[in-house]
Amino acid sequence: MSTYTATLGGHRHRFASLARLLAAASPERSGDRLAGLAAASAQERVAARWALAEVPLTRFLAEPVIPYEDDDVTRLIVDTHDPVAFAPVAGLTVGEFREWLLSEAADPAALAALAPGLTPEMAAAVSKLMGNADLVAVARKVRVVTAFRSTIGLPGRIATRLQPNHPTDDPAGVAAALLDGLLLGSGDAVIGINPATDSPAAVHALLDLLDGVITRYAIPTQSCVLCHVTTSVDLMERGAPVDLVFQSIAGTQAANASFGVTLSLLDEAYEAARSLGRGTVGDNAMYFETGQGSALSAGAHHGVDQQTVEARAYAVARRYDPLLVNTVVGFIGPEYLYDGRQILRAALEDHFCGKLLGLPMGLDICYTNHADADDDDIATMLTMLGVAGASFVICTPGGDDIMLNYQSASYHDALYLREVLGLRPAPEFEAWLGTIGLLDESGGIREIGGAHPLTAIGRELAA
């Protein structure tokens, strides 16, 4: 294991391992401070970045931050690395890689070809040398297009997850939130419910509810009830209308075990979902959520900083060609991301690293009620991620999830983003909005006066 050094102001700083160097180079965040991994001072952080800039990218292949024999995510990263794709940047240091990413040579085609050759640690390392504007500029150039019944990630478009959660999974409550979202042009990425219970019967009922609405109104989108992957596998065997298989994932074997997940279990779910053939314009059938701090909260981070561990989760996700991946960036709480500034930085890092590694990245731009953040932070994050080319964002009624008790973006926020940045919904969903009379002459959402065919959703479900 190598020692890394840098001299700053006459003082020589030493970092005992690559993992320690990455942690010390990270921007300040409460989770790393809680874990005893953060730089001791601003001077040490600058010295770590100085040293990190000189590290060859090949070093990350020679020195895994978690040993190969101890962790199946490390083995996945090493065993699936594509040396041919890596070749164009194989001779660069982390600092030189940053300069290349910001150059005209790193165009969308070059970045797409490079993705299989990058490891998560390389992506995390270069992000630590980049300012927020750098993260936006590079992520904006990356194009990752996926499809199921709608096409996600096309240039000039941003999709939304319509999240009609309810504390008791009451059909009338779900219907009200669902109708609200559809009338405001939301739902082209997925209509996704976090169930109040993981019981197969309750999840099956929600799946039937969503499938009935999608079928009845010919909506070109996909549904997902965000239950545990084992519940999805069980329900697929029973013939339930499962579109997307969901699972929360993390960047270490031990953290995934805390979620009750193994790679072999995800393999089984992936094959089962694809075998159903429920997609119409594509077959990307997996949906993953991640978030900085999950491995630390489970005591499963192996002394690696939370952003690097988060990037490792993206290696798990890309194994399964998902339709959607999102970081629930502020959901775990201020113990890991203390305030709006730290949440914004984490959002930009996660989006950048996921896109660089070839994933269709979206975000739940959110905060818990005990964090030092507010709705203005939501607006700032939403705007910056829209400029950065996020594939989708999560939207809740009024920006307030009444089941999970946290603050997120609203359906109206998505309309703001599309208007100010000139973005549009997924093409299939946009055409459907026009067919049902929800688009005005300029392509915006029309205000509905009186009855509209969609309003029957509430009456039908109540009946």
Coordinates of C-alpha atoms in Angstrom, one line a residue:
M1 CA 0.0 0.0 0.0
S2 CA 1.4 3.3 -1.1
T3 CA 1.9 6.5 1.0
Y4 CA 0.9 9.8 -0.6
T5 CA 2.5 13.1 0.4
A6 CA 2.2 16.8 -0.4
T7 CA 4.1 19.8 1.0
L8 CA 2.0 22.9 1.6
G9 CA 3.3 26.1 3.4
G10 CA 6.4 24.2 4.5
H11 CA 4.5 21.4 6.1
R12 CA 4.6 17.9 4.7
H13 CA 1.3 16.1 4.8
R14 CA 1.2 12.3 4.6
F15 CA -1.7 10.1 3.7
A16 CA -1.3 6.4 4.6
S17 CA -3.4 4.9 1.8
L18 CA -5.4 5.8 -1.3
A19 CA -8.6 5.6 0.7
R20 CA -7.3 8.0 3.3
L21 CA -6.2 10.4 0.6
L22 CA -9.6 10.3 -1.1
A23 CA -11.3 11.0 2.3
A24 CA -9.0 13.9 3.1
A25 CA -9.6 15.4 -0.3
S26 CA -13.4 15.4 0.0
P27 CA -15.3 18.7 0.5
E28 CA -16.5 19.1 4.1
R29 CA -19.5 17.1 5.1
S30 CA -20.9 16.0 8.4
G31 CA -20.9 12.3 7.6
D32 CA -17.1 12.1 7.0
R33 CA -16.6 14.2 10.2
L34 CA -18.8 11.8 12.2
A35 CA -16.8 8.8 10.9
G36 CA -13.4 10.4 11.7
L37 CA -12.5 10.5 8.0
A38 CA -12.6 14.2 7.2
A39 CA -9.5 16.3 6.7
A40 CA -8.3 17.8 10.0
S41 CA -8.1 21.3 8.5
A42 CA -8.6 23.3 5.3
Q43 CA -4.9 23.1 4.8
E44 CA -4.9 19.3 5.0
R45 CA -7.8 19.2 2.5
V46 CA -5.9 21.3 0.0
A47 CA -2.8 19.2 0.4
A48 CA -4.8 16.1 -0.2
R49 CA -6.2 17.5 -3.4
W50 CA -2.7 18.5 -4.5
A51 CA -1.5 15.0 -3.9
L52 CA -4.6 13.4 -5.5
A53 CA -4.1 15.4 -8.7
E54 CA -0.7 13.6 -9.2
V55 CA -2.1 10.1 -8.7
P56 CA -2.1 8.1 -12.0
L57 CA -5.6 6.7 -12.9
T58 CA -4.0 3.3 -13.1
R59 CA -3.3 3.4 -9.4
F60 CA -7.0 2.8 -8.7
L61 CA -6.7 -0.5 -10.5
A62 CA -3.7 -1.5 -8.5
E63 CA -4.9 -0.4 -5.0
P64 CA -8.6 -1.0 -4.4
V65 CA -10.0 1.0 -1.5
I66 CA -11.6 -2.1 -0.2
P67 CA -9.6 -5.4 -0.7
Y68 CA -10.7 -7.6 -3.5
E69 CA -11.0 -10.7 -1.3
D70 CA -13.2 -8.9 1.3
D71 CA -15.9 -7.4 -0.9
D72 CA -18.0 -8.5 -3.8
V73 CA -18.5 -5.0 -5.1
T74 CA -14.8 -4.6 -5.4
R75 CA -14.6 -7.9 -7.3
L76 CA -17.4 -6.6 -9.6
I77 CA -15.5 -3.4 -10.2
V78 CA -12.2 -5.1 -11.0
D79 CA -13.6 -8.1 -12.9
T80 CA -15.8 -6.0 -15.2
H81 CA -13.2 -3.2 -16.0
D82 CA -12.8 -2.7 -19.7
P83 CA -9.2 -2.0 -20.5
V84 CA -9.9 -1.1 -24.1
A85 CA -12.4 1.5 -23.2
F86 CA -9.9 2.8 -20.5
A87 CA -7.0 3.1 -23.0
P88 CA -7.6 6.8 -24.1
V89 CA -7.1 8.1 -20.6
A90 CA -4.9 5.3 -19.2
G91 CA -1.8 7.5 -19.2
L92 CA -3.4 10.4 -17.3
T93 CA -3.2 11.5 -13.7
V94 CA -6.4 12.5 -11.8
G95 CA -5.5 16.2 -12.4
E96 CA -4.9 15.6 -16.1
F97 CA -8.1 13.6 -16.3
R98 CA -10.0 16.6 -15.0
E99 CA -8.5 18.8 -17.7
W100 CA -9.4 16.3 -20.3
L101 CA -13.0 16.1 -19.1
L102 CA -13.4 19.8 -19.4
S103 CA -11.8 20.0 -22.9
E104 CA -13.6 19.7 -26.2
A105 CA -12.0 16.3 -26.7
A106 CA -14.4 14.9 -24.1
D107 CA -17.5 15.1 -26.3
P108 CA -20.7 13.0 -25.8
A109 CA -19.4 10.2 -28.0
A110 CA -16.0 10.0 -26.3
L111 CA -17.6 10.1 -22.8
A112 CA -20.0 7.3 -23.7
A113 CA -17.2 5.1 -25.1
L114 CA -15.1 5.8 -22.0
A115 CA -17.7 4.8 -19.3
P116 CA -17.0 1.0 -19.2
G117 CA -13.3 1.8 -18.7
L118 CA -13.8 3.9 -15.6
T119 CA -14.0 2.6 -12.1
P120 CA -16.2 4.4 -9.4
E121 CA -13.1 5.4 -7.5
M122 CA -11.7 7.2 -10.6
A123 CA -14.9 9.1 -11.0
A124 CA -15.0 10.0 -7.3
A125 CA -11.4 11.1 -7.3
V126 CA -11.7 13.5 -10.2
S127 CA -15.0 14.9 -8.8
K128 CA -13.0 16.0 -5.6
L129 CA -10.8 18.2 -7.8
M130 CA -13.8 19.9 -9.5
G131 CA -15.9 22.9 -8.6
N132 CA -19.6 22.8 -8.8
A133 CA -19.6 24.5 -12.2
D134 CA -17.1 21.9 -13.5
L135 CA -19.5 19.1 -12.3
V136 CA -22.3 20.7 -14.2
A137 CA -20.3 21.3 -17.4
V138 CA -19.1 17.8 -17.7
A139 CA -22.3 16.0 -16.7
R140 CA -24.2 18.1 -19.2
K141 CA -22.1 16.6 -22.0
V142 CA -22.9 12.9 -21.1
R143 CA -25.9 11.3 -22.8
V144 CA -27.4 8.1 -21.3
V145 CA -30.7 7.0 -23.0
T146 CA -32.9 4.2 -21.6
A147 CA -36.4 3.1 -22.4
F148 CA -39.3 0.9 -21.3
R149 CA -42.6 2.5 -22.3
S150 CA -41.1 6.0 -22.4
T151 CA -37.7 7.1 -23.5
I152 CA -35.5 8.7 -20.8
G153 CA -32.4 10.9 -21.2
L154 CA -32.8 12.4 -24.7
P155 CA -31.3 15.9 -25.2
G156 CA -33.6 18.8 -24.4
R157 CA -35.9 16.7 -22.1
I158 CA -36.3 16.0 -18.5
A159 CA -38.6 13.3 -17.0
T160 CA -40.3 13.1 -13.7
R161 CA -41.2 10.4 -11.2
L162 CA -44.8 11.0 -10.0
Q163 CA -44.7 9.9 -6.3
P164 CA -48.3 9.5 -5.0
N165 CA -47.4 8.1 -1.5
H166 CA -50.0 7.7 1.2
P167 CA -49.4 6.8 4.9
T168 CA -51.9 3.9 4.8
D169 CA -51.8 3.1 1.0
D170 CA -55.4 4.3 0.8
P171 CA -56.6 4.0 -2.8
A172 CA -58.5 7.3 -2.7
G173 CA -55.4 9.1 -1.3
V174 CA -53.2 7.6 -3.9
A175 CA -55.7 8.5 -6.6
A176 CA -55.8 12.1 -5.5
A177 CA -52.0 12.5 -5.6
L178 CA -51.8 10.6 -8.9
L179 CA -54.5 12.7 -10.6
D180 CA -52.7 15.9 -9.3
G181 CA -49.5 14.8 -10.9
L182 CA -50.9 13.7 -14.2
L183 CA -52.8 17.0 -14.6
L184 CA -49.5 18.8 -14.0
G185 CA -47.7 16.7 -16.7
S186 CA -45.7 14.5 -14.3
G187 CA -45.0 10.8 -14.4
D188 CA -43.1 10.2 -17.7
A189 CA -40.1 8.5 -15.9
V190 CA -42.3 6.3 -13.6
I191 CA -45.3 6.4 -11.4
G192 CA -43.7 5.1 -8.3
I193 CA -45.2 4.5 -4.8
N194 CA -43.3 3.9 -1.6
P195 CA -45.6 1.4 0.1
A196 CA -46.5 1.8 3.8
T197 CA -46.0 -1.9 4.2
D198 CA -43.9 -4.5 2.3
S199 CA -46.6 -7.2 2.5
P200 CA -47.1 -9.0 -0.9
A201 CA -50.9 -8.5 -0.7
A202 CA -50.6 -4.7 -0.2
V203 CA -48.0 -4.3 -2.9
H204 CA -50.0 -6.4 -5.3
A205 CA -53.0 -4.2 -4.7
L206 CA -51.0 -1.1 -5.5
L207 CA -49.5 -2.7 -8.6
D208 CA -53.1 -3.5 -9.8
L209 CA -54.2 0.0 -9.1
L210 CA -51.4 1.6 -11.1
D211 CA -51.6 -0.9 -13.9
G212 CA -55.3 -0.3 -14.2
V213 CA -54.8 3.5 -14.6
I214 CA -52.0 3.1 -17.0
T215 CA -53.9 0.7 -19.2
R216 CA -57.3 2.5 -18.9
Y217 CA -55.8 5.8 -20.1
A218 CA -53.1 4.4 -22.4
I219 CA -50.4 6.3 -20.5
P220 CA -46.9 5.7 -22.0
T221 CA -45.2 5.2 -18.7
Q222 CA -44.2 2.5 -16.3
S223 CA -45.2 1.8 -12.7
C224 CA -43.2 0.7 -9.7
V225 CA -44.1 -0.1 -6.1
L226 CA -40.8 0.3 -4.3
C227 CA -40.9 -2.9 -2.2
H228 CA -38.0 -5.1 -1.4
V229 CA -36.6 -7.0 -4.4
T230 CA -37.6 -10.4 -2.9
T231 CA -41.2 -9.2 -2.8
S232 CA -41.0 -8.2 -6.4
V233 CA -39.6 -11.6 -7.4
D234 CA -42.4 -13.4 -5.4
L235 CA -45.1 -11.2 -7.1
M236 CA -43.7 -11.8 -10.6
E237 CA -44.0 -15.5 -10.0
R238 CA -47.6 -14.9 -9.0
G239 CA -48.4 -13.0 -12.2
A240 CA -48.6 -9.5 -10.7
P241 CA -48.2 -6.6 -13.2
V242 CA -44.7 -5.7 -12.3
D243 CA -43.1 -3.2 -14.7
L244 CA -39.9 -2.1 -13.0
V245 CA -38.1 -4.0 -10.2
F246 CA -36.8 -1.7 -7.5
Q247 CA -34.1 -1.9 -4.9
S248 CA -32.0 0.4 -2.7
I249 CA -28.3 -0.4 -3.2
A250 CA -25.0 0.6 -1.7
G251 CA -21.3 0.5 -2.5
T252 CA -20.1 -2.4 -0.3
Q253 CA -21.1 -6.0 0.2
A254 CA -21.8 -5.4 3.9
A255 CA -24.0 -2.3 3.2
N256 CA -26.0 -4.3 0.6
A257 CA -26.4 -7.1 3.2
S258 CA -27.9 -4.6 5.5
F259 CA -30.6 -4.0 2.8
G260 CA -31.0 -7.8 2.6
V261 CA -29.5 -7.8 -0.9
T262 CA -26.8 -9.8 -2.7
L263 CA -25.6 -9.6 -6.3
S264 CA -27.0 -13.0 -7.0
L265 CA -30.4 -12.0 -5.8
L266 CA -30.3 -8.9 -8.1
D267 CA -29.2 -11.2 -10.9
E268 CA -32.3 -13.3 -10.4
A269 CA -34.6 -10.3 -10.3
Y270 CA -33.1 -8.8 -13.4
E271 CA -33.6 -11.9 -15.4
A272 CA -37.2 -12.3 -14.1
A273 CA -38.1 -8.7 -15.0
R274 CA -36.7 -8.9 -18.5
S275 CA -38.5 -12.2 -19.1
L276 CA -41.9 -10.5 -18.7
G277 CA -41.4 -8.3 -21.8
R278 CA -43.7 -5.6 -20.6
G279 CA -41.8 -2.7 -22.2
T280 CA -43.0 -1.3 -25.5
V281 CA -40.1 0.9 -26.7
G282 CA -37.3 -0.7 -24.6
D283 CA -36.4 -3.4 -22.1
N284 CA -34.6 -1.5 -19.3
A285 CA -36.5 -2.9 -16.4
M286 CA -34.6 -2.1 -13.2
Y287 CA -34.9 0.9 -10.9
F288 CA -32.3 1.7 -8.2
E289 CA -32.0 4.2 -5.4
T290 CA -28.8 5.2 -3.6
G291 CA -27.7 8.0 -1.3
Q292 CA -24.5 9.2 0.4
G293 CA -24.3 8.0 4.0
S294 CA -26.1 4.6 3.7
A295 CA -22.9 2.6 4.1
L296 CA -21.7 4.7 7.0
S297 CA -25.1 4.5 8.8
A298 CA -24.9 0.7 8.5
G299 CA -21.3 0.6 9.8
A300 CA -20.3 -0.9 6.5
H301 CA -18.1 1.7 4.9
H302 CA -14.6 0.1 5.6
G303 CA -13.1 3.4 6.4
V304 CA -13.9 4.9 3.0
D305 CA -15.4 8.4 2.6
Q306 CA -19.2 8.5 2.0
Q307 CA -18.9 10.0 -1.5
T308 CA -16.5 7.3 -2.8
V309 CA -18.7 4.6 -1.3
E310 CA -21.7 6.1 -3.0
A311 CA -19.9 6.1 -6.4
R312 CA -19.2 2.3 -5.9
A313 CA -23.0 1.7 -5.7
Y314 CA -23.1 2.9 -9.3
A315 CA -21.0 -0.1 -10.3
V316 CA -23.7 -2.3 -8.9
A317 CA -26.4 -0.4 -10.8
R318 CA -24.7 -0.4 -14.2
R319 CA -24.4 -4.2 -14.1
Y320 CA -28.2 -4.4 -14.7
D321 CA -28.8 -1.8 -17.4
P322 CA -31.4 0.1 -15.4
L323 CA -34.1 2.4 -16.7
L324 CA -33.6 4.7 -13.8
V325 CA -31.1 5.4 -11.0
N326 CA -31.5 8.2 -8.5
T327 CA -29.7 9.4 -5.4
V328 CA -32.1 10.4 -2.6
V329 CA -29.6 13.0 -1.8
G330 CA -30.8 14.6 1.4
F331 CA -33.0 11.9 2.8
I332 CA -30.7 10.3 5.4
G333 CA -30.4 13.5 7.3
P334 CA -27.9 16.2 8.7
E335 CA -25.8 13.6 10.4
Y336 CA -24.4 12.9 6.9
L337 CA -25.2 16.0 4.9
Y338 CA -25.6 18.9 7.3
D339 CA -27.1 21.7 5.4
G340 CA -28.2 23.0 2.0
R341 CA -24.7 23.7 0.8
Q342 CA -23.5 20.1 1.6
I343 CA -26.7 18.6 0.0
L344 CA -26.2 20.6 -3.2
R345 CA -22.5 19.5 -3.4
A346 CA -23.5 15.9 -2.9
A347 CA -26.2 16.1 -5.5
L348 CA -23.8 17.5 -8.1
E349 CA -21.2 14.9 -7.3
D350 CA -23.6 12.0 -7.4
H351 CA -25.1 13.1 -10.7
F352 CA -21.7 13.7 -12.2
C353 CA -20.2 10.3 -11.1
G354 CA -23.3 8.3 -12.1
K355 CA -23.5 9.9 -15.6
L356 CA -19.7 9.5 -16.1
L357 CA -20.1 5.8 -15.3
G358 CA -22.9 5.4 -17.9
L359 CA -26.0 5.6 -15.8
P360 CA -29.4 7.3 -16.4
M361 CA -29.1 9.5 -13.3
G362 CA -31.9 11.3 -11.6
L363 CA -32.4 12.8 -8.2
D364 CA -34.7 13.1 -5.3
I365 CA -33.8 16.7 -4.5
C366 CA -34.8 16.6 -0.9
Y367 CA -34.1 17.3 2.8
T368 CA -35.3 16.1 6.1
N369 CA -37.2 18.4 8.4
H370 CA -34.3 18.6 10.9
A371 CA -31.7 19.6 8.3
D372 CA -30.5 23.2 7.9
A373 CA -32.2 23.6 4.5
D374 CA -35.3 25.0 3.0
D375 CA -37.3 25.3 -0.2
D376 CA -34.9 27.8 -1.7
D377 CA -32.2 25.1 -1.5
I378 CA -34.6 22.8 -3.4
A379 CA -35.0 25.5 -6.1
T380 CA -31.2 26.0 -6.4
M381 CA -30.5 22.3 -6.6
L382 CA -33.3 21.7 -9.1
T383 CA -32.1 24.5 -11.4
M384 CA -28.4 23.4 -11.3
L385 CA -29.3 19.8 -11.9
G386 CA -31.6 20.8 -14.8
V387 CA -28.7 22.7 -16.4
A388 CA -26.5 19.6 -15.7
G389 CA -28.8 17.4 -17.7
A390 CA -30.4 15.2 -15.1
S391 CA -32.4 12.4 -16.7
F392 CA -35.3 12.9 -14.2
V393 CA -36.4 14.3 -10.9
I394 CA -38.8 13.0 -8.3
C395 CA -41.9 15.1 -7.6
T396 CA -44.4 14.9 -4.8
P397 CA -47.7 16.8 -4.2
G398 CA -46.8 20.2 -2.9
G399 CA -43.2 19.1 -2.4
D400 CA -44.2 17.4 0.9
D401 CA -44.2 13.6 1.2
I402 CA -46.9 12.9 3.8
M403 CA -45.8 9.2 4.2
L404 CA -42.0 9.5 4.4
N405 CA -42.2 12.9 6.1
Y406 CA -39.5 14.8 4.1
Q407 CA -39.5 17.7 1.7
S408 CA -38.9 17.2 -2.0
A409 CA -39.6 18.9 -5.3
S410 CA -43.2 19.4 -6.4
Y411 CA -45.1 18.8 -9.6
H412 CA -45.1 22.6 -10.1
D413 CA -41.3 22.7 -9.6
A414 CA -40.9 20.4 -12.6
L415 CA -43.1 22.8 -14.7
Y416 CA -40.8 25.7 -13.6
L417 CA -37.7 23.7 -14.7
R418 CA -39.1 22.8 -18.1
E419 CA -40.3 26.4 -18.7
V420 CA -37.1 28.3 -17.8
L421 CA -34.7 25.8 -19.4
G422 CA -36.8 25.0 -22.4
L423 CA -37.0 21.3 -21.5
R424 CA -39.8 18.9 -22.5
P425 CA -41.2 15.6 -21.2
A426 CA -40.2 12.2 -22.6
P427 CA -41.5 12.1 -26.3
E428 CA -44.1 9.4 -25.9
F429 CA -45.5 11.0 -22.8
E430 CA -45.5 14.5 -24.4
A431 CA -47.5 13.0 -27.3
W432 CA -50.0 11.5 -24.9
L433 CA -50.4 14.9 -23.0
G434 CA -51.3 16.4 -26.4
T435 CA -53.8 13.7 -27.2
I436 CA -55.7 14.2 -23.9
G437 CA -55.7 17.9 -24.3
L438 CA -53.3 18.9 -21.5
L439 CA -50.8 20.8 -23.7
D440 CA -51.3 24.4 -24.8
E441 CA -50.2 26.0 -28.1
S442 CA -46.7 26.6 -26.7
G443 CA -46.2 23.1 -25.4
G444 CA -46.9 24.0 -21.8
I445 CA -49.4 22.4 -19.5
R446 CA -52.9 23.7 -20.0
E447 CA -55.0 24.9 -17.1
I448 CA -58.1 22.7 -16.9
G449 CA -61.4 24.3 -16.3
G450 CA -64.3 22.0 -15.4
A451 CA -64.3 18.3 -16.1
H452 CA -61.5 16.4 -17.8
P453 CA -61.4 12.7 -18.7
L454 CA -58.6 12.1 -16.2
T455 CA -60.7 13.3 -13.3
A456 CA -62.6 10.0 -13.5
I457 CA -59.5 8.3 -11.9
G458 CA -60.6 9.4 -8.5
R459 CA -64.2 8.3 -8.9
E460 CA -63.2 4.9 -10.4
L461 CA -60.8 4.1 -7.6
A462 CA -63.2 5.3 -4.9
A463 CA -65.8 3.0 -6.4

